Short mmCIF file of C-alpha atoms in Angstrom, two decimals:
data_model
loop_
_atom_site.label_atom_id
_atom_site.label_comp_id
_atom_site.label_asym_id
_atom_site.label_seq_id
_atom_site.Cartn_x
_atom_site.Cartn_y
_atom_site.Cartn_z
CA UNK O 1 116.43 177.87 78.65
CA UNK O 2 117.70 174.54 77.40
CA UNK O 3 115.11 172.67 75.41
CA UNK O 4 114.94 168.87 75.24
CA UNK O 5 113.25 167.50 72.14
CA UNK O 6 112.37 163.81 72.32
CA UNK O 7 111.90 161.25 69.56
CA UNK O 8 108.16 161.51 70.09
CA UNK O 9 108.31 165.32 69.65
CA UNK O 10 110.18 164.76 66.37
CA UNK O 11 107.60 162.26 65.13
CA UNK O 12 104.64 164.54 65.83
CA UNK O 13 106.18 167.77 64.51
CA UNK O 14 104.72 169.48 61.43
CA UNK O 15 106.60 168.12 58.38
CA UNK O 16 108.33 171.30 57.12
CA UNK O 17 109.20 172.40 60.63
CA UNK O 18 110.81 169.00 61.25
CA UNK O 19 112.73 169.24 57.96
CA UNK O 20 114.16 172.65 58.94
CA UNK O 21 115.04 171.48 62.46
CA UNK O 22 116.69 168.19 61.51
CA UNK O 23 118.55 169.81 58.60
CA UNK O 24 120.12 172.24 61.10
CA UNK O 25 121.54 169.52 63.32
CA UNK O 26 124.40 168.08 61.26
CA UNK O 27 126.28 171.41 61.51
CA UNK O 28 127.58 173.53 58.62
CA UNK O 29 127.30 171.90 55.20
CA UNK O 30 129.21 172.28 51.98
CA UNK O 31 127.60 174.41 49.25
CA UNK O 32 128.18 172.85 45.84
CA UNK O 33 126.67 173.02 42.37
CA UNK O 34 126.55 169.71 40.52
CA UNK O 35 127.00 170.11 36.75
CA UNK O 36 125.87 167.35 34.40
CA UNK O 37 124.30 166.79 31.00
CA UNK O 38 121.87 164.33 29.47
CA UNK O 39 122.84 162.01 26.63
CA UNK O 40 121.06 164.45 24.29
CA UNK O 41 123.22 167.32 25.58
CA UNK O 42 120.78 169.20 27.85
CA UNK O 43 122.90 170.66 30.64
CA UNK O 44 121.77 170.62 34.26
CA UNK O 45 122.87 172.38 37.42
CA UNK O 46 121.70 171.57 40.94
CA UNK O 47 122.73 172.84 44.35
CA UNK O 48 123.58 170.00 46.74
CA UNK O 49 124.52 170.40 50.43
CA UNK O 50 125.34 166.74 51.06
CA UNK O 51 128.72 166.47 49.29
CA UNK O 52 131.36 164.93 51.58
CA UNK O 53 134.94 163.69 51.57
CA UNK O 54 135.14 159.90 51.37
CA UNK O 55 138.85 159.24 50.86
CA UNK O 56 142.01 160.71 49.38
CA UNK O 57 143.57 157.62 47.75
CA UNK O 58 141.69 156.91 45.58
CA UNK O 59 140.29 160.45 45.61
CA UNK O 60 136.61 159.77 46.32
CA UNK O 61 133.71 162.13 47.00
CA UNK O 62 130.26 161.05 48.18
CA UNK O 63 126.92 162.81 47.94
CA UNK O 64 123.38 161.91 48.97
CA UNK O 65 120.57 162.36 46.47
CA UNK O 66 116.88 161.88 47.15
CA UNK O 67 115.53 160.55 43.84
CA UNK O 68 112.09 162.12 44.25
CA UNK O 69 113.37 165.71 44.70
CA UNK O 70 114.88 168.24 42.31
CA UNK O 71 118.36 166.72 41.80
CA UNK O 72 116.63 163.76 40.08
CA UNK O 73 117.74 165.03 36.64
CA UNK O 74 121.29 165.16 37.99
CA UNK O 75 121.01 161.52 38.97
CA UNK O 76 119.68 160.40 35.57
CA UNK O 77 122.41 162.38 33.80
CA UNK O 78 125.14 160.86 35.96
CA UNK O 79 123.75 157.40 35.24
CA UNK O 80 123.62 158.17 31.50
CA UNK O 81 127.08 159.74 31.03
CA UNK O 82 129.07 158.53 34.06
CA UNK O 83 130.52 162.04 34.51
CA UNK O 84 129.70 165.14 36.59
CA UNK O 85 131.33 168.24 38.03
CA UNK O 86 131.32 169.72 41.54
CA UNK O 87 131.64 173.51 41.76
CA UNK O 88 132.01 175.49 45.01
CA UNK O 89 129.35 178.14 45.60
CA UNK O 90 130.79 181.56 46.51
CA UNK O 91 129.32 184.82 47.82
CA UNK O 92 128.86 186.26 44.30
CA UNK O 93 126.55 183.47 43.11
CA UNK O 94 124.79 182.20 46.24
CA UNK O 95 121.33 183.41 45.21
CA UNK O 96 121.67 181.97 41.70
CA UNK O 97 122.91 178.73 43.26
CA UNK O 98 119.85 178.56 45.55
CA UNK O 99 117.54 179.23 42.58
CA UNK O 100 118.76 176.02 40.88
CA UNK O 101 116.68 174.14 43.46
CA UNK O 102 113.47 175.26 41.72
CA UNK O 103 111.66 172.52 39.77
CA UNK O 104 112.51 173.46 36.20
CA UNK O 105 111.29 171.12 33.44
CA UNK O 106 113.82 168.48 32.38
CA UNK O 107 114.42 170.10 28.97
CA UNK O 108 115.37 173.49 30.47
CA UNK O 109 118.94 174.15 31.52
CA UNK O 110 119.36 175.73 34.95
CA UNK O 111 122.53 177.42 33.62
CA UNK O 112 120.34 179.53 31.36
CA UNK O 113 117.50 180.04 33.83
CA UNK O 114 119.76 181.34 36.64
CA UNK O 115 122.35 182.99 34.36
CA UNK O 116 125.48 181.04 35.23
CA UNK O 117 128.13 180.27 32.63
CA UNK O 118 128.72 176.80 31.19
CA UNK O 119 132.42 176.03 30.95
CA UNK O 120 133.61 172.96 29.09
CA UNK O 121 137.05 171.39 29.31
CA UNK O 122 138.43 169.03 26.65
CA UNK O 123 137.55 165.41 27.28
CA UNK O 124 135.07 166.07 30.10
CA UNK O 125 131.46 165.35 29.22
CA UNK O 126 129.90 167.65 31.85
CA UNK O 127 129.76 171.45 32.28
CA UNK O 128 131.71 173.34 34.97
CA UNK O 129 130.39 176.62 36.41
CA UNK O 130 132.49 179.47 35.00
CA UNK O 131 131.85 181.68 38.05
CA UNK O 132 133.05 179.05 40.53
CA UNK O 133 136.65 179.31 41.74
CA UNK O 134 137.15 175.73 42.96
CA UNK O 135 135.78 172.98 40.74
CA UNK O 136 136.51 169.43 39.73
CA UNK O 137 135.22 166.65 37.51
CA UNK O 138 134.40 163.14 38.66
CA UNK O 139 133.87 159.76 37.08
CA UNK O 140 130.99 157.81 38.60
CA UNK O 141 132.27 154.84 40.60
CA UNK O 142 129.19 153.58 42.40
CA UNK O 143 125.53 154.30 43.10
CA UNK O 144 124.53 152.76 46.42
CA UNK O 145 120.82 152.74 47.30
CA UNK O 146 120.22 153.38 51.01
CA UNK O 147 117.11 151.30 51.64
CA UNK O 148 116.64 152.88 55.07
CA UNK O 149 115.03 156.01 53.57
CA UNK O 150 115.10 155.63 49.79
CA UNK O 151 118.02 157.99 49.18
CA UNK O 152 121.08 157.06 47.13
CA UNK O 153 124.76 157.52 47.87
CA UNK O 154 126.61 158.57 44.70
CA UNK O 155 130.36 157.93 44.82
CA UNK O 156 132.67 159.53 42.26
CA UNK O 157 136.43 159.56 41.70
CA UNK O 158 138.05 162.93 41.04
CA UNK O 159 139.54 163.06 37.55
CA UNK O 160 140.42 166.74 37.03
CA UNK O 161 140.74 169.71 39.41
CA UNK O 162 140.58 173.39 38.37
CA UNK O 163 141.72 175.90 41.02
CA UNK O 164 143.74 179.18 41.17
CA UNK O 165 147.30 178.15 42.08
CA UNK O 166 147.68 181.10 44.46
CA UNK O 167 145.26 179.40 46.87
CA UNK O 168 147.13 176.09 47.06
CA UNK O 169 149.41 176.03 50.12
CA UNK O 170 152.85 174.42 49.97
CA UNK O 171 151.57 171.49 51.98
CA UNK O 172 148.61 170.81 49.67
CA UNK O 173 145.84 172.56 51.64
CA UNK O 174 143.55 174.75 49.51
CA UNK O 175 142.52 178.04 51.14
CA UNK O 176 138.85 177.78 50.15
CA UNK O 177 138.01 180.73 52.42
CA UNK O 178 140.29 183.01 50.37
CA UNK O 179 138.50 181.70 47.27
CA UNK O 180 135.21 182.87 48.80
CA UNK O 181 133.65 179.41 49.17
CA UNK O 182 130.60 179.59 51.43
CA UNK O 183 128.78 177.20 53.77
CA UNK O 184 125.12 176.30 54.31
CA UNK O 185 123.13 175.74 57.48
CA UNK O 186 119.68 174.22 57.54
CA UNK O 187 117.83 174.24 54.24
CA UNK O 188 118.28 177.83 53.15
CA UNK O 189 120.88 179.80 55.16
CA UNK O 190 124.20 180.80 53.58
CA UNK O 191 127.38 181.86 55.39
CA UNK O 192 130.83 183.24 54.64
CA UNK O 193 133.65 182.21 57.01
CA UNK O 194 136.50 183.64 59.10
CA UNK O 195 139.47 181.43 59.92
CA UNK O 196 140.18 180.76 63.60
CA UNK O 197 143.38 179.00 62.55
CA UNK O 198 145.01 175.86 61.27
CA UNK O 199 146.31 173.43 63.91
CA UNK O 200 149.25 171.03 63.96
CA UNK O 201 148.75 167.26 63.79
CA UNK O 202 147.52 166.13 67.23
CA UNK O 203 149.61 163.73 69.33
CA UNK O 204 148.94 162.52 72.89
CA UNK O 205 150.48 164.80 75.53
CA UNK O 206 152.01 167.20 72.98
CA UNK O 207 150.82 170.82 72.98
CA UNK O 208 149.02 171.76 69.75
CA UNK O 209 150.44 174.71 67.82
CA UNK O 210 148.81 177.03 65.35
CA UNK O 211 150.23 176.74 61.85
CA UNK O 212 150.06 179.33 59.08
CA UNK O 213 147.62 179.05 56.19
CA UNK O 214 150.64 177.82 54.25
CA UNK O 215 151.15 174.96 56.70
CA UNK O 216 154.23 176.36 58.42
CA UNK O 217 154.94 176.83 62.12
CA UNK O 218 154.00 180.33 63.31
CA UNK T 1 146.98 181.52 37.28
CA UNK T 2 144.45 178.72 37.04
CA UNK T 3 145.97 175.34 37.78
CA UNK T 4 144.72 172.10 36.25
CA UNK T 5 145.47 168.99 38.28
CA UNK T 6 144.92 165.73 36.43
CA UNK T 7 144.17 162.25 37.74
CA UNK T 8 147.78 161.31 37.06
CA UNK T 9 149.02 164.30 39.13
CA UNK T 10 146.78 163.11 41.98
CA UNK T 11 148.13 159.55 41.77
CA UNK T 12 151.77 160.62 41.87
CA UNK T 13 151.42 163.27 44.62
CA UNK T 14 153.14 162.78 47.99
CA UNK T 15 150.62 161.04 50.29
CA UNK T 16 150.09 163.73 52.96
CA UNK T 17 150.00 166.49 50.36
CA UNK T 18 147.32 164.58 48.48
CA UNK T 19 145.34 164.05 51.71
CA UNK T 20 145.37 167.81 52.43
CA UNK T 21 144.44 168.72 48.85
CA UNK T 22 141.61 166.22 48.43
CA UNK T 23 140.23 166.97 51.90
CA UNK T 24 139.91 170.64 50.86
CA UNK T 25 137.78 169.90 47.81
CA UNK T 26 134.43 168.89 49.27
CA UNK T 27 133.95 172.43 50.69
CA UNK T 28 133.27 173.39 54.30
CA UNK T 29 132.62 170.47 56.62
CA UNK T 30 130.71 170.08 59.86
CA UNK T 31 132.74 170.03 63.10
CA UNK T 32 131.33 167.50 65.52
CA UNK T 33 132.47 165.56 68.56
CA UNK T 34 131.19 162.00 68.77
CA UNK T 35 130.60 160.85 72.36
CA UNK T 36 130.40 157.15 73.16
CA UNK T 37 131.34 154.63 75.82
CA UNK T 38 132.53 151.04 75.90
CA UNK T 39 130.51 148.26 77.52
CA UNK T 40 132.85 148.57 80.52
CA UNK T 41 132.04 152.30 80.81
CA UNK T 42 135.20 153.93 79.37
CA UNK T 43 134.04 157.12 77.70
CA UNK T 44 135.39 158.24 74.34
CA UNK T 45 135.31 161.48 72.38
CA UNK T 46 136.41 161.90 68.77
CA UNK T 47 136.22 164.81 66.35
CA UNK T 48 134.61 163.84 63.05
CA UNK T 49 134.20 166.13 60.01
CA UNK T 50 132.14 163.71 57.92
CA UNK T 51 128.77 163.98 59.69
CA UNK T 52 125.99 164.69 57.20
CA UNK T 53 122.20 165.00 57.00
CA UNK T 54 120.59 161.88 55.53
CA UNK T 55 116.88 162.50 56.03
CA UNK T 56 114.37 164.25 58.28
CA UNK T 57 111.64 161.58 58.54
CA UNK T 58 112.90 159.34 60.02
CA UNK T 59 115.53 161.76 61.40
CA UNK T 60 118.73 160.13 60.13
CA UNK T 61 122.35 161.28 60.30
CA UNK T 62 125.23 159.62 58.46
CA UNK T 63 128.96 159.71 59.15
CA UNK T 64 131.98 158.10 57.51
CA UNK T 65 134.53 156.34 59.70
CA UNK T 66 137.81 154.87 58.53
CA UNK T 67 138.27 151.84 60.82
CA UNK T 68 142.08 152.03 60.82
CA UNK T 69 142.26 155.64 62.11
CA UNK T 70 141.60 157.24 65.48
CA UNK T 71 137.77 157.06 65.59
CA UNK T 72 138.12 153.24 65.68
CA UNK T 73 137.25 153.20 69.42
CA UNK T 74 134.15 155.21 68.57
CA UNK T 75 133.14 152.54 66.08
CA UNK T 76 133.64 149.64 68.54
CA UNK T 77 131.70 151.53 71.22
CA UNK T 78 128.81 152.24 68.87
CA UNK T 79 128.74 148.57 67.89
CA UNK T 80 128.82 147.53 71.57
CA UNK T 81 126.16 149.90 72.96
CA UNK T 82 124.15 150.97 69.91
CA UNK T 83 124.13 154.58 71.16
CA UNK T 84 126.24 157.72 70.58
CA UNK T 85 126.00 161.49 70.79
CA UNK T 86 126.88 164.22 68.27
CA UNK T 87 128.01 167.55 69.77
CA UNK T 88 128.69 170.73 67.75
CA UNK T 89 132.20 172.17 68.13
CA UNK T 90 132.21 175.90 68.95
CA UNK T 91 134.90 178.60 69.06
CA UNK T 92 135.54 178.07 72.80
CA UNK T 93 136.54 174.41 72.44
CA UNK T 94 137.97 174.08 68.91
CA UNK T 95 141.52 173.33 70.07
CA UNK T 96 140.38 170.74 72.61
CA UNK T 97 138.16 169.24 69.92
CA UNK T 98 141.13 168.96 67.53
CA UNK T 99 143.24 167.35 70.27
CA UNK T 100 140.77 164.42 70.49
CA UNK T 101 142.23 163.23 67.17
CA UNK T 102 145.46 162.20 68.94
CA UNK T 103 145.92 158.43 69.32
CA UNK T 104 145.18 157.97 73.01
CA UNK T 105 145.18 154.39 74.36
CA UNK T 106 141.76 152.71 74.39
CA UNK T 107 141.52 152.77 78.20
CA UNK T 108 142.04 156.56 78.41
CA UNK T 109 139.06 158.90 78.07
CA UNK T 110 139.57 161.84 75.73
CA UNK T 111 137.16 163.83 77.93
CA UNK T 112 139.76 163.76 80.69
CA UNK T 113 142.80 164.20 78.43
CA UNK T 114 141.44 167.32 76.68
CA UNK T 115 139.46 168.63 79.69
CA UNK T 116 135.93 168.58 78.34
CA UNK T 117 132.95 167.80 80.56
CA UNK T 118 131.00 164.55 80.38
CA UNK T 119 127.26 165.20 80.60
CA UNK T 120 124.85 162.30 81.04
CA UNK T 121 121.10 162.41 80.47
CA UNK T 122 118.73 159.83 81.94
CA UNK T 123 118.25 156.80 79.73
CA UNK T 124 121.04 157.66 77.27
CA UNK T 125 124.03 155.32 77.42
CA UNK T 126 126.57 157.78 75.92
CA UNK T 127 128.13 161.03 77.18
CA UNK T 128 127.29 164.47 75.77
CA UNK T 129 129.84 167.31 75.80
CA UNK T 130 128.84 169.81 78.50
CA UNK T 131 130.53 172.71 76.66
CA UNK T 132 128.67 172.08 73.40
CA UNK T 133 125.55 174.16 72.76
CA UNK T 134 123.87 171.94 70.15
CA UNK T 135 123.91 168.21 70.81
CA UNK T 136 121.82 165.14 70.24
CA UNK T 137 121.78 161.41 70.90
CA UNK T 138 121.34 158.73 68.27
CA UNK T 139 120.43 155.07 68.16
CA UNK T 140 122.50 153.07 65.70
CA UNK T 141 120.39 151.98 62.72
CA UNK T 142 122.93 150.59 60.29
CA UNK T 143 126.65 150.13 59.66
CA UNK T 144 127.28 149.94 55.92
CA UNK T 145 130.79 148.91 54.79
CA UNK T 146 131.91 150.82 51.68
CA UNK T 147 134.07 148.24 49.93
CA UNK T 148 135.40 150.85 47.50
CA UNK T 149 137.91 152.14 50.08
CA UNK T 150 137.38 150.23 53.32
CA UNK T 151 135.48 153.00 55.14
CA UNK T 152 132.14 152.48 56.84
CA UNK T 153 128.98 154.54 56.71
CA UNK T 154 127.38 154.71 60.17
CA UNK T 155 123.68 155.64 60.12
CA UNK T 156 121.92 156.70 63.32
CA UNK T 157 118.41 157.87 64.16
CA UNK T 158 118.09 160.95 66.37
CA UNK T 159 116.46 160.09 69.68
CA UNK T 160 116.97 163.20 71.83
CA UNK T 161 117.99 166.81 71.02
CA UNK T 162 119.41 169.32 73.54
CA UNK T 163 119.53 172.95 72.35
CA UNK T 164 118.90 176.44 73.83
CA UNK T 165 115.31 177.33 72.90
CA UNK T 166 116.26 180.93 72.08
CA UNK T 167 118.08 179.68 68.96
CA UNK T 168 115.13 177.75 67.52
CA UNK T 169 113.28 179.88 64.96
CA UNK T 170 109.49 179.78 64.71
CA UNK T 171 109.76 177.77 61.50
CA UNK T 172 112.03 175.11 63.03
CA UNK T 173 115.43 176.37 61.76
CA UNK T 174 118.16 176.38 64.43
CA UNK T 175 120.48 179.40 64.30
CA UNK T 176 123.68 177.40 64.75
CA UNK T 177 125.77 180.49 63.93
CA UNK T 178 124.32 182.31 66.96
CA UNK T 179 125.21 179.23 69.01
CA UNK T 180 128.83 179.62 67.85
CA UNK T 181 129.01 176.36 65.88
CA UNK T 182 132.09 176.37 63.65
CA UNK T 183 133.09 174.75 60.34
CA UNK T 184 136.19 172.87 59.15
CA UNK T 185 138.11 173.05 55.89
CA UNK T 186 140.74 170.55 54.86
CA UNK T 187 142.15 168.43 57.68
CA UNK T 188 142.96 171.09 60.25
CA UNK T 189 141.48 174.53 59.52
CA UNK T 190 138.65 175.90 61.69
CA UNK T 191 136.27 178.75 60.81
CA UNK T 192 133.52 180.85 62.38
CA UNK T 193 130.76 182.07 60.06
CA UNK T 194 128.83 185.21 59.06
CA UNK T 195 125.34 184.86 57.63
CA UNK T 196 124.75 186.17 54.11
CA UNK T 197 121.06 185.48 54.56
CA UNK T 198 118.26 182.97 54.49
CA UNK T 199 116.41 182.61 51.19
CA UNK T 200 112.80 181.75 50.36
CA UNK T 201 111.85 178.40 48.81
CA UNK T 202 112.87 178.52 45.13
CA UNK T 203 110.23 178.22 42.39
CA UNK T 204 110.70 178.54 38.61
CA UNK T 205 110.37 182.13 37.38
CA UNK T 206 109.63 183.55 40.85
CA UNK T 207 112.08 186.08 42.32
CA UNK T 208 113.80 184.78 45.47
CA UNK T 209 113.42 186.88 48.60
CA UNK T 210 115.57 187.11 51.70
CA UNK T 211 113.82 185.88 54.83
CA UNK T 212 114.69 186.74 58.42
CA UNK T 213 116.59 184.32 60.66
CA UNK T 214 113.16 183.60 62.14
CA UNK T 215 111.85 182.53 58.75
CA UNK T 216 109.67 185.56 58.09
CA UNK T 217 109.51 187.83 55.04
CA UNK T 218 111.78 190.87 55.45
#
């Protein structure tokens, strides 16, 4: 049976139930670990499902952080150093990634608590996740408070990408499925993927064609 | 071999190659069709991969629109009527969904051009997609220009949800995988999913447990 849920139903729903329901509605979400460190060098790692593409030129990534929840240390670190990393979660580390959402004290590093490996690259003042296959560093460009619900939009510009070259197609596309990147639904469900296909650029009244993972006609 | 791509490499990359590369980096994206109509009643449908969860109370959804690309009619319609729908793309309609990104003239409805069914619900001044299994209507709350790259952040509040009740777990989670919702990577790659599992709420020094799709210990 098809259920209709009204605005009034949403308002009167039990709080955690509402959180699970509404978090399921946006569709599949990206699964990323945000690496950062404080100005005294305490590293931090936090899973975030709200990372999104903002633009390719300049190469900008957005993410939503709720200052009163666990990623708050991430936010203070980003403000302090201006630098952070984004690391794709894969099917070998999904449970460790989820565990980073526990409320560890500020002076404890989640890397140590969940047993993931800090990886530093010259000139980048934030830790990557050694176990992640697709990762990149960003310089903070803007922190935009969203007054409507007290969250903040953090915008960073990509400064350095680390990725196995075998997964980069000739046309620039990265086969993140082959690199075992996973997706999230709701607050706590994790999913691997199976490609239906890549499609050609859509034009009015022209039949779409499937293209290969490498971006070629097939 | 692990490839390192620097900021300078990104700047000097061919434009479409850069777009494909950077669009692959945020991870898996949601696949949604935005339904809207003009004040003269021309319906519009546009695929958008930048829909994200913003908050559960109030129930807010954000999406990024680049005013100079195809979803521009969506943006004018939302400004004109204050109402729009978000409809999950599934594996039966992924090619039609992709085709909505073609530049059809403003007076043509994508519903007709790609053969998807307009579905109207009483009191909601925007069309749903009949073929979509998870869909909801929103009232526009805010349009926030992001000066950094000329995109806009559209924030809506969920007013009405339509979903098969069999997919709603006791704890509120919606099993969007069972409803065949798909994910996007890059600009043009579509993926079904396979659940690794749901995980319990994370607490410091407490072992995580897998929970059932219904949210119960297992």
